[in-house]
PDB file of C-alpha atoms in Angstrom:
ATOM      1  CA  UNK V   1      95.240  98.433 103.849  1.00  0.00           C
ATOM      2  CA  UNK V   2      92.454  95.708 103.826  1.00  0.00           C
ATOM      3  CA  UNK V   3      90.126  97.696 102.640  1.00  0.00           C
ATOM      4  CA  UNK V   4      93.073  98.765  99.577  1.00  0.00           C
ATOM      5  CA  UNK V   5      93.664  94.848  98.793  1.00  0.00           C
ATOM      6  CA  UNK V   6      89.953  93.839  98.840  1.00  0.00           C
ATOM      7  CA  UNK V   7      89.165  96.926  96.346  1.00  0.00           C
ATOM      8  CA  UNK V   8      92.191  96.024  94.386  1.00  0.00           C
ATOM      9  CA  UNK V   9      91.130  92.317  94.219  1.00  0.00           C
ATOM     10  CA  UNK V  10      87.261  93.306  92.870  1.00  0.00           C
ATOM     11  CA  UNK V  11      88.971  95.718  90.551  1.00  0.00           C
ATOM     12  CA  UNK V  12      91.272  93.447  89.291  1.00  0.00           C
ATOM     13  CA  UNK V  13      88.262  90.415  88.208  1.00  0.00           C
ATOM     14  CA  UNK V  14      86.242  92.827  86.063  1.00  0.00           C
ATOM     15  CA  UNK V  15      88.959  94.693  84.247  1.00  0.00           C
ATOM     16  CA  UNK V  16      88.073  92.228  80.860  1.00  0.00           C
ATOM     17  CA  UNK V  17      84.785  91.155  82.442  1.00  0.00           C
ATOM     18  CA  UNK V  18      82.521  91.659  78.790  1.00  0.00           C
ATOM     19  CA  UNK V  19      79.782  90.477  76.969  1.00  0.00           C
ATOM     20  CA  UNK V  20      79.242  92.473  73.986  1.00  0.00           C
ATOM     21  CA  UNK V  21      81.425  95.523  72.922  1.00  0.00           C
ATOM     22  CA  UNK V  22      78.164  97.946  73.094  1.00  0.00           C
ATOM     23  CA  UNK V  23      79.055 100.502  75.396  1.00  0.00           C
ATOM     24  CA  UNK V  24      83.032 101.143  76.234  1.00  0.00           C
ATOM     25  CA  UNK V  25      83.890 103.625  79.165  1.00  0.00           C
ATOM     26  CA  UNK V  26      86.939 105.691  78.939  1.00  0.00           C
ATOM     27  CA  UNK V  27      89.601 107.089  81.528  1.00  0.00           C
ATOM     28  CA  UNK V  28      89.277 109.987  82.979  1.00  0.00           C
ATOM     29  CA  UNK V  29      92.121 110.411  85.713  1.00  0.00           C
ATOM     30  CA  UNK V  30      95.361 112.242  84.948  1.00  0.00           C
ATOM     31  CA  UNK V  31      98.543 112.387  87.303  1.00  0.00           C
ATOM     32  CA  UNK V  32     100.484 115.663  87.342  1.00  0.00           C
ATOM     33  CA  UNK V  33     103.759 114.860  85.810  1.00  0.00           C
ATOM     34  CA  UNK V  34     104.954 112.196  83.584  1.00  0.00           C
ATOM     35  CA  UNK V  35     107.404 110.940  86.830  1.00  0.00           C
ATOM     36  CA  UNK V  36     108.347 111.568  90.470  1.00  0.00           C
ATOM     37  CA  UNK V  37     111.723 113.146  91.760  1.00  0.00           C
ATOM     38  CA  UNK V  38     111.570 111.825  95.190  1.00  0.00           C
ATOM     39  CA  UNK V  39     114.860 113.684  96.995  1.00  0.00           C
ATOM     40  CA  UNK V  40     115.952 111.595 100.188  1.00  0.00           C
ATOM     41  CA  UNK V  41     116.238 114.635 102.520  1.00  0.00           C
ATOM     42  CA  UNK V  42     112.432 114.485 101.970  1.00  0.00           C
ATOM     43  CA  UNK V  43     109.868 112.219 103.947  1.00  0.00           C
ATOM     44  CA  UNK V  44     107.110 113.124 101.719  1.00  0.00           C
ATOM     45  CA  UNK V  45     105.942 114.555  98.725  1.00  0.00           C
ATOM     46  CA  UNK V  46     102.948 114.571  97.068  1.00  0.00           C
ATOM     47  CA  UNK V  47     100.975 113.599  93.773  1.00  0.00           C
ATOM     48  CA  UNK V  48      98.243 115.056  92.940  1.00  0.00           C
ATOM     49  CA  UNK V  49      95.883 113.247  90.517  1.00  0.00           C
ATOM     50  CA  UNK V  50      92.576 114.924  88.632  1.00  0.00           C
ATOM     51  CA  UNK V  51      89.154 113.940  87.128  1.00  0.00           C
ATOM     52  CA  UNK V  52      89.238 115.237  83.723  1.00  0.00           C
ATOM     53  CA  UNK V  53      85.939 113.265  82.765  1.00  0.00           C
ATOM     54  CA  UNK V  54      82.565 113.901  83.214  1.00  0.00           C
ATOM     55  CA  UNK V  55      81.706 111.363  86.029  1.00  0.00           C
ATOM     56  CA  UNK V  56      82.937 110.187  89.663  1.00  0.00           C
ATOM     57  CA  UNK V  57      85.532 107.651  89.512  1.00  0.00           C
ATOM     58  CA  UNK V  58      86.615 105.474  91.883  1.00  0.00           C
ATOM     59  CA  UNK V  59      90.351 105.491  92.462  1.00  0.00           C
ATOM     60  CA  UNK V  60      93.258 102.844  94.442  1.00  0.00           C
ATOM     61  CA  UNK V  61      96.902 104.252  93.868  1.00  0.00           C
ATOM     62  CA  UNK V  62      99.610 101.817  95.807  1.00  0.00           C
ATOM     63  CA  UNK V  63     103.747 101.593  94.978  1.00  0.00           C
ATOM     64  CA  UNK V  64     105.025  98.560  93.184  1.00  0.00           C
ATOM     65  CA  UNK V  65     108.436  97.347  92.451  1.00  0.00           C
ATOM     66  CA  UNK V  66     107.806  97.345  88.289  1.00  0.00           C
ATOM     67  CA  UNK V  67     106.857  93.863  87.832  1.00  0.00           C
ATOM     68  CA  UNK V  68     104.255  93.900  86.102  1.00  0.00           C
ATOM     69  CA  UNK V  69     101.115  90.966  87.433  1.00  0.00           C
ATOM     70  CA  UNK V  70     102.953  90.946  91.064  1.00  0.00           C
ATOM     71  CA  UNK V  71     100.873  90.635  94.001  1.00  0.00           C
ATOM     72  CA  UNK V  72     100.570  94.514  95.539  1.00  0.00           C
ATOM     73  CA  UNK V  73     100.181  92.603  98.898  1.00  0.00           C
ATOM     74  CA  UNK V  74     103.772  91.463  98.955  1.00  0.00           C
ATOM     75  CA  UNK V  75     105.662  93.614  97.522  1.00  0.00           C
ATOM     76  CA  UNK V  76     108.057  95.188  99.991  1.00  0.00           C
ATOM     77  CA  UNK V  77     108.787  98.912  98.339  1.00  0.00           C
ATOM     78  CA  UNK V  78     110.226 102.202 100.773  1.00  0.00           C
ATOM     79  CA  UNK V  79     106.938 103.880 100.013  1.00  0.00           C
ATOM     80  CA  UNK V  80     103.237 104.445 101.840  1.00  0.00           C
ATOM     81  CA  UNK V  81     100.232 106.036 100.067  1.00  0.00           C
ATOM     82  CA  UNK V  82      97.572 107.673 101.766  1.00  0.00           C
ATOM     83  CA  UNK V  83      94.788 107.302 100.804  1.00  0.00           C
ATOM     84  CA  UNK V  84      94.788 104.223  99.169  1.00  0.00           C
ATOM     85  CA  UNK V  85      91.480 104.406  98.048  1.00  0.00           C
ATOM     86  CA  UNK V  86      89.364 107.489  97.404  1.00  0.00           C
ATOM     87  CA  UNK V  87      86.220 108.911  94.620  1.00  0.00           C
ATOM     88  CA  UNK V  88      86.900 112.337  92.539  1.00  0.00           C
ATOM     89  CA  UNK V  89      83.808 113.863  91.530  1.00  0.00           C
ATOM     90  CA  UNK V  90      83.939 115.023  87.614  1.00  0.00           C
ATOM     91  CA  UNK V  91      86.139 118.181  87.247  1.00  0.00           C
ATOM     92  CA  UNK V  92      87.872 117.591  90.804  1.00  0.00           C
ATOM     93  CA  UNK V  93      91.248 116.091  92.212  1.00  0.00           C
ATOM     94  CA  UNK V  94      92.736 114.511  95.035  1.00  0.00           C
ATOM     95  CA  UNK V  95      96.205 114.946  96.383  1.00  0.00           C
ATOM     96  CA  UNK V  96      98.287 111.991  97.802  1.00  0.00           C
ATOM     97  CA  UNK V  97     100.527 111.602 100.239  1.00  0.00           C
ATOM     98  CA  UNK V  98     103.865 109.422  99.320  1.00  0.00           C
ATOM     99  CA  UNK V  99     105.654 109.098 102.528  1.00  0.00           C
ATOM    100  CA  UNK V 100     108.709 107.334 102.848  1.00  0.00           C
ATOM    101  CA  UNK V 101     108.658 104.684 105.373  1.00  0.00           C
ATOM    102  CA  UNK V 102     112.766 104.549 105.980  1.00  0.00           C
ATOM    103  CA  UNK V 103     113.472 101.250 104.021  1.00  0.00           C
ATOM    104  CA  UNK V 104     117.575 101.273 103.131  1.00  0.00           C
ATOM    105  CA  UNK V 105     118.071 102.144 100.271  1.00  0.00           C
ATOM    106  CA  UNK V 106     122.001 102.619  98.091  1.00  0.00           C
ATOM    107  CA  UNK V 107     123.009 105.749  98.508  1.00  0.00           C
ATOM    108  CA  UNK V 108     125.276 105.952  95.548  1.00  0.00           C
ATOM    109  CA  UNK V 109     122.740 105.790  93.075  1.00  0.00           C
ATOM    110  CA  UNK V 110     119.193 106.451  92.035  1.00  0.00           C
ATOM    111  CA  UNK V 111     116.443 103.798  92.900  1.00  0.00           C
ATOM    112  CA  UNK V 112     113.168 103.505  90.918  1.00  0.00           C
ATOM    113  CA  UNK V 113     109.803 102.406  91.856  1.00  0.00           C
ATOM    114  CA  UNK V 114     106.614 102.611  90.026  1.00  0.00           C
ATOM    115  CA  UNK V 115     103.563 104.552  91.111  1.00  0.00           C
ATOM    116  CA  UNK V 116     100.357 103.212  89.978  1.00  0.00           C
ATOM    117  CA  UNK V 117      96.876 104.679  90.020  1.00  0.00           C
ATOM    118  CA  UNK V 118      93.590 102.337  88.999  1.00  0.00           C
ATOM    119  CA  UNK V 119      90.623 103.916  88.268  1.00  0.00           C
ATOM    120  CA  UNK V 120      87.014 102.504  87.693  1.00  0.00           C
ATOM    121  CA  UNK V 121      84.538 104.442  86.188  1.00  0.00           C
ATOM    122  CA  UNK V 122      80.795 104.608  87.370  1.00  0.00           C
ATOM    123  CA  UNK V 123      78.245 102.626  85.241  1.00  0.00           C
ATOM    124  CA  UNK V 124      75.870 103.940  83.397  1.00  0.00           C
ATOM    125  CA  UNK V 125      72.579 103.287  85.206  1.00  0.00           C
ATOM    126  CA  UNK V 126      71.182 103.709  81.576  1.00  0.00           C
ATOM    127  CA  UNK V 127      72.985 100.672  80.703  1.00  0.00           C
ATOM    128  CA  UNK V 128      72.972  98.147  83.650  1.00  0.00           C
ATOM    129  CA  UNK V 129      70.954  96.088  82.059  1.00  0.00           C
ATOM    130  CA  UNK V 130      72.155  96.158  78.735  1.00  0.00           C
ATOM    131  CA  UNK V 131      75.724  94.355  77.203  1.00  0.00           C
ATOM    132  CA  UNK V 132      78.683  96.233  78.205  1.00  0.00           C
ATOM    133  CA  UNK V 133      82.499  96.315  77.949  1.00  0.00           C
ATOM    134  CA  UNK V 134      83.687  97.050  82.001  1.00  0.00           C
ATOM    135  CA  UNK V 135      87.306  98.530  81.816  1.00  0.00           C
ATOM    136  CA  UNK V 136      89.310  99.555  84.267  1.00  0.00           C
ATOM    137  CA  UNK V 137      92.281 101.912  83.864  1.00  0.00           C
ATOM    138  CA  UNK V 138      95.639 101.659  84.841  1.00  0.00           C
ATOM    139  CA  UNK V 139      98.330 104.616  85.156  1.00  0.00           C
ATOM    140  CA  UNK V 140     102.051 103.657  85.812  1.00  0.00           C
ATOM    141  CA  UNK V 141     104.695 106.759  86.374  1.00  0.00           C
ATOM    142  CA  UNK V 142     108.177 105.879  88.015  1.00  0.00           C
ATOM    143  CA  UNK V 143     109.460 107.388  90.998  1.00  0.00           C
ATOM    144  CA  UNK V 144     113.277 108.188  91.112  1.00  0.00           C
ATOM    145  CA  UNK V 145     114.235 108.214  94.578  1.00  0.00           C
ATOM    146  CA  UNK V 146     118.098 110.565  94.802  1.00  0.00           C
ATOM    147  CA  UNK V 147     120.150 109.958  97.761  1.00  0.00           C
ATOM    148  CA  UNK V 148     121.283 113.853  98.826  1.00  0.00           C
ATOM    149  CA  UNK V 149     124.473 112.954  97.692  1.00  0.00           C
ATOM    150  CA  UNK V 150     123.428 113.463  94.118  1.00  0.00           C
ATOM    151  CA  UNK V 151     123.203 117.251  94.071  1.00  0.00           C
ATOM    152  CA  UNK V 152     123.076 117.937  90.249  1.00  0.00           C
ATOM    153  CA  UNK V 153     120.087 117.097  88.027  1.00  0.00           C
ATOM    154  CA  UNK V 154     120.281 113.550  86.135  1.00  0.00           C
ATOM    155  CA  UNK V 155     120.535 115.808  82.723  1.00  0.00           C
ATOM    156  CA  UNK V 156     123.681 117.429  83.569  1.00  0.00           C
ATOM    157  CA  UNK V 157     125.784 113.768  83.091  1.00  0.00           C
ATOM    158  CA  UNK V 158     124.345 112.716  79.652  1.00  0.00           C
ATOM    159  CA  UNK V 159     127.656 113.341  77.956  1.00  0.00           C
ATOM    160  CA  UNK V 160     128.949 110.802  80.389  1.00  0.00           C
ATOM    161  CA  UNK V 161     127.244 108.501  78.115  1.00  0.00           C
ATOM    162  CA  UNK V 162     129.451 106.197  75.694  1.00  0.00           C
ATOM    163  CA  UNK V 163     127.735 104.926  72.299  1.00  0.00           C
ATOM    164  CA  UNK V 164     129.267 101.711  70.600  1.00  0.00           C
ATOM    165  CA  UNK V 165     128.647  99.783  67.534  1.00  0.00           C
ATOM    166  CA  UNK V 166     127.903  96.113  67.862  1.00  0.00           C
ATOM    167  CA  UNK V 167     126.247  92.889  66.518  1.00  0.00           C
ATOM    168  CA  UNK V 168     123.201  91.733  67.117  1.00  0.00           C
ATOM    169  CA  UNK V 169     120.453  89.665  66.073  1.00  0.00           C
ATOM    170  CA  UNK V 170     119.076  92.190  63.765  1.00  0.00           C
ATOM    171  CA  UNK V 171     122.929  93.227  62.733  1.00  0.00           C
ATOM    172  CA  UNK V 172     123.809  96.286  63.447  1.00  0.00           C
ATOM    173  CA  UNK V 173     122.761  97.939  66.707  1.00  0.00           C
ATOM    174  CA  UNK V 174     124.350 100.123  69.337  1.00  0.00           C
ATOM    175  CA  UNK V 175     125.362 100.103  72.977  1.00  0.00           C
ATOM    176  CA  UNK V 176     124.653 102.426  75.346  1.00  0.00           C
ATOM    177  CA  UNK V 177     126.913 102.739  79.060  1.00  0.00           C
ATOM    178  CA  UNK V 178     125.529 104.482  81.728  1.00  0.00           C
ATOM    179  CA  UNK V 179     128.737 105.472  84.372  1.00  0.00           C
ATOM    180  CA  UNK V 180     126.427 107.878  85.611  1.00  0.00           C
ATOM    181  CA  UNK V 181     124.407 107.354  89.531  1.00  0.00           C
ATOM    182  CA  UNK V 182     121.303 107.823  87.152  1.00  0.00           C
ATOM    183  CA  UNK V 183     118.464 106.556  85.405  1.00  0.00           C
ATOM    184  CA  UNK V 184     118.391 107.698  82.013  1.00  0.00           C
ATOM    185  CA  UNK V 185     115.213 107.232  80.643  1.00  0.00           C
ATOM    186  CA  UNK V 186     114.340 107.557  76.341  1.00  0.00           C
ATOM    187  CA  UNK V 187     111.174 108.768  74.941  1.00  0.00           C
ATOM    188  CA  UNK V 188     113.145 107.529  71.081  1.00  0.00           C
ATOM    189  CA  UNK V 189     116.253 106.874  69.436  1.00  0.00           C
ATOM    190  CA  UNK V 190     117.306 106.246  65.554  1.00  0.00           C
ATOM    191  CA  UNK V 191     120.370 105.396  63.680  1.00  0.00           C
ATOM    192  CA  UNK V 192     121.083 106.220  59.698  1.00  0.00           C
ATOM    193  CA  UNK V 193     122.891 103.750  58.353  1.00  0.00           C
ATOM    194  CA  UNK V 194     123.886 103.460  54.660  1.00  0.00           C
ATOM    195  CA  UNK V 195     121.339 106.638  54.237  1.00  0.00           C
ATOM    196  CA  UNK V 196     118.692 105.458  55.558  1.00  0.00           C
ATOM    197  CA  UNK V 197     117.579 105.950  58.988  1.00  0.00           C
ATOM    198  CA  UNK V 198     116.005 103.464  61.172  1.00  0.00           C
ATOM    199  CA  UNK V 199     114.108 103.590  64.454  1.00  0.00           C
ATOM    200  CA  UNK V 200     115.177 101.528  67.289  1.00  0.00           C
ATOM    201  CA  UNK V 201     114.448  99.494  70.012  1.00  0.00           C
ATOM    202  CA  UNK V 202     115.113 101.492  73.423  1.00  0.00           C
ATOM    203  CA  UNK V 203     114.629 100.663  77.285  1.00  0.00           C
ATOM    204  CA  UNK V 204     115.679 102.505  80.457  1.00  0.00           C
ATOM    205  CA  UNK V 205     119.719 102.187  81.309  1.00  0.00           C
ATOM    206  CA  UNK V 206     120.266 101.826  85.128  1.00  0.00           C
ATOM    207  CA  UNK V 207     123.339 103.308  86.770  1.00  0.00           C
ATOM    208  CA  UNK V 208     126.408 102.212  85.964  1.00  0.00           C
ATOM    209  CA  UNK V 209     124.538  99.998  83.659  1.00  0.00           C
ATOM    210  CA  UNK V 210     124.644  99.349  79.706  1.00  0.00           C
ATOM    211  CA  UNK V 211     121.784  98.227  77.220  1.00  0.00           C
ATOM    212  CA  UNK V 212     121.937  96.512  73.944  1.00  0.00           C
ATOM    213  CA  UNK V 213     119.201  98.781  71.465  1.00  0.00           C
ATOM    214  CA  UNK V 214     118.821  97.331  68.666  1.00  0.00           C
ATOM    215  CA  UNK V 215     116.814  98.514  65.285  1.00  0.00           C
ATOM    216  CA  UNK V 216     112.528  98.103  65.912  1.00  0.00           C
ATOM    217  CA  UNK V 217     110.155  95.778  63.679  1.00  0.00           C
ATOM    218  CA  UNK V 218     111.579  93.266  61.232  1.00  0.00           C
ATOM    219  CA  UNK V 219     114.084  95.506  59.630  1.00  0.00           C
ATOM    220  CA  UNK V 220     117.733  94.676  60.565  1.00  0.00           C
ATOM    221  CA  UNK V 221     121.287  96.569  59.346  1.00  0.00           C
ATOM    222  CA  UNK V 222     124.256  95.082  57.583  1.00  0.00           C
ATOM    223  CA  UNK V 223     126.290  98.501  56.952  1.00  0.00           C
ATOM    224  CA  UNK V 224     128.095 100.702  59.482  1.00  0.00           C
ATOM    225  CA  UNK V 225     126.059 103.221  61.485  1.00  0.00           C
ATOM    226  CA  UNK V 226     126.727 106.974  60.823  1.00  0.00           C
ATOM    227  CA  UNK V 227     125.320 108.447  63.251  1.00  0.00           C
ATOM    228  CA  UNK V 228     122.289 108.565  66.519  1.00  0.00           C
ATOM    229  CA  UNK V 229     119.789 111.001  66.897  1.00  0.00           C
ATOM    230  CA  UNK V 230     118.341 110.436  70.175  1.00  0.00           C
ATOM    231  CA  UNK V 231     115.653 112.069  72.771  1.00  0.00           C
ATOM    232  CA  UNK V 232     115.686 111.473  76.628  1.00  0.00           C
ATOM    233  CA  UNK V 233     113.385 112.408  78.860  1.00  0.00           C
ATOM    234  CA  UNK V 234     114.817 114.769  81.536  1.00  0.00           C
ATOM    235  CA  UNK V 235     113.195 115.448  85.473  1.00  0.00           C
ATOM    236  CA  UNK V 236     110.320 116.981  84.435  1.00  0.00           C
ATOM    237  CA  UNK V 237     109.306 114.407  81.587  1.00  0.00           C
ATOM    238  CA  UNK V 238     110.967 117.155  78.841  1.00  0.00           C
ATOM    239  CA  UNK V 239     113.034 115.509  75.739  1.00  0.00           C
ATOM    240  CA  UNK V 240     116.445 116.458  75.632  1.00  0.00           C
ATOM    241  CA  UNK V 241     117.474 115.975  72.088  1.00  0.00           C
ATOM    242  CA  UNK V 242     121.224 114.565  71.394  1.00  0.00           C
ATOM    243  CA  UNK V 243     122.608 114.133  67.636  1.00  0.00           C
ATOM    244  CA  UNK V 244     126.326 112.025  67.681  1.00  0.00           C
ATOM    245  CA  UNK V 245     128.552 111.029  64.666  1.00  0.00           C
ATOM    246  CA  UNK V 246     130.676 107.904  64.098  1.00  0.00           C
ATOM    247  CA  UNK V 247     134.103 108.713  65.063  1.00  0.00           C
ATOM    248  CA  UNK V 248     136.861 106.495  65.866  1.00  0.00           C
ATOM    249  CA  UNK V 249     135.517 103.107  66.762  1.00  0.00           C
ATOM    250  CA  UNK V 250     132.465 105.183  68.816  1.00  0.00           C
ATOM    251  CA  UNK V 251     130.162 108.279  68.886  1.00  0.00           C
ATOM    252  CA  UNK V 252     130.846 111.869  69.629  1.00  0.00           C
ATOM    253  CA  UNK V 253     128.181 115.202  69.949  1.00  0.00           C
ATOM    254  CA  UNK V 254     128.037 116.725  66.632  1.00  0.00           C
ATOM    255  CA  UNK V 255     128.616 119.872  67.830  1.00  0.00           C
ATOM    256  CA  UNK V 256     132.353 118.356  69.264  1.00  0.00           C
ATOM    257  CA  UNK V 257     133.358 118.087  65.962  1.00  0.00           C
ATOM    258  CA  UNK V 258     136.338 119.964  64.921  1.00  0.00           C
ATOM    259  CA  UNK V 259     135.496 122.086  61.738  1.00  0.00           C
TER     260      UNK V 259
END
């Protein structure tokens, strides 16, 4: 790994290093997927990253707790990636190896982790002489990793959910409990209130968590909420779409409604 945390340190003092904004690179590495499922009967599985651009790029992936700015040398995650450090040529990919090391881990529950993948393009030998803008380019995806004991997909509990009004600093908002083993990750969420519907502020709920989510911007709400239209993001990075009605001090699927 020296060779991972020197790479990662040179990285890491030119990703603003500028003088003039006369030549800006851009990213061309992808990873497949928008997340990893990492089952626990597994010891490994892999990601495969690709080189959509047009020139070599040199790559270090590692797996980080989700603090963001933490020092990659001591953070203790379940997870080893090999290789740490590689080049794609333009148009080609490179498959990596996540292998779990056999850290405990709750077995009741999901766990997530973060996958990251820093990439630093080539520099135009054109232009090594001339002002440039050096950027390098970050990729975060989580990884989920399910004990065995949670057989069913995460999708299959989201009417385990419960929806609540409450107060907040922007008045209305709504409350979200999660009584499920499972992340439950949203890609957006609104509210209409008095008729007119307003955006809001959402973040990932952790098992047998709850969040606060209230409205986005500078707008706030003074009148009840009617109803949630919401979209979360399922295993394979899919939106699962979810419309609920005020009923009886909470929330209930619009289709449960009794005509």
């Amino acid at each position: 790994m020296e060779i991972g945390n020197l790479m990662f340190s040179k990285i890491t003092g030119i990703f603003f290093t500028f003088a003039l904004l006369t030549n800006v690179a851009s990213a061309g590495m992808t990873i497949t997927g928008t997340r990893i499922i990492f089952p626990s009967d597994e010891r490994e599985v892999t990601v495969r990253t690709n080189n959509r651009g047009a020139s070599p790029s040199l790559v270090q992936v590692w797996v980080d707790d989700g603090k963001v700015g933490g020092d990659i040398n001591k953070v203790n995650t379940p997870f080893v990636v090999t290789p740490p450090v590689y080049r794609v040529e333009p148009g080609k990919g490179q498959s990596v190896r996540l292998v779990y090391n056999g850290m405990s881990l709750p077995q009741d529950r999901e766990s997530v982790f973060w996958f990251n993948m820093l990439e630093v393009p080539p520099v135009d030998k054109k232009a090594k002489n001339a002002d440039v803008l050096e950027l390098a380019f970050r990729t975060r995806i989580k990884i989920f990793y399910r004990p065995s004991s949670l057989k069913s997909s995460s999708i299959n509990d989201l009417d385990k959910l419960t929806w609540q009004q409450v107060n907040t600093n922007k008045g209305r908002g709504i409350k979200v409990s999660n009584p499920t083993p499972y992340y439950v990750s949203f890609e957006s969420a609104s509210i209409e209130a008095g008729n007119r519907k307003y955006a809001l502020e959402t973040e990932m709920v952790e098992p047998f968590g709850s969040k606060t989510f209230s409205v986005s911007g500078n707008q706030s709400v003074s009148t009840a909420i009617n109803s949630i239209d919401i979209n979360i993001l399922n295993d394979y990075g899919a939106t699962v779409n979810q419309k609920l009605v005020a009923q009886g001090g909470g929330f209930i699927h619009r289709n449960a409604i009794k005509g």
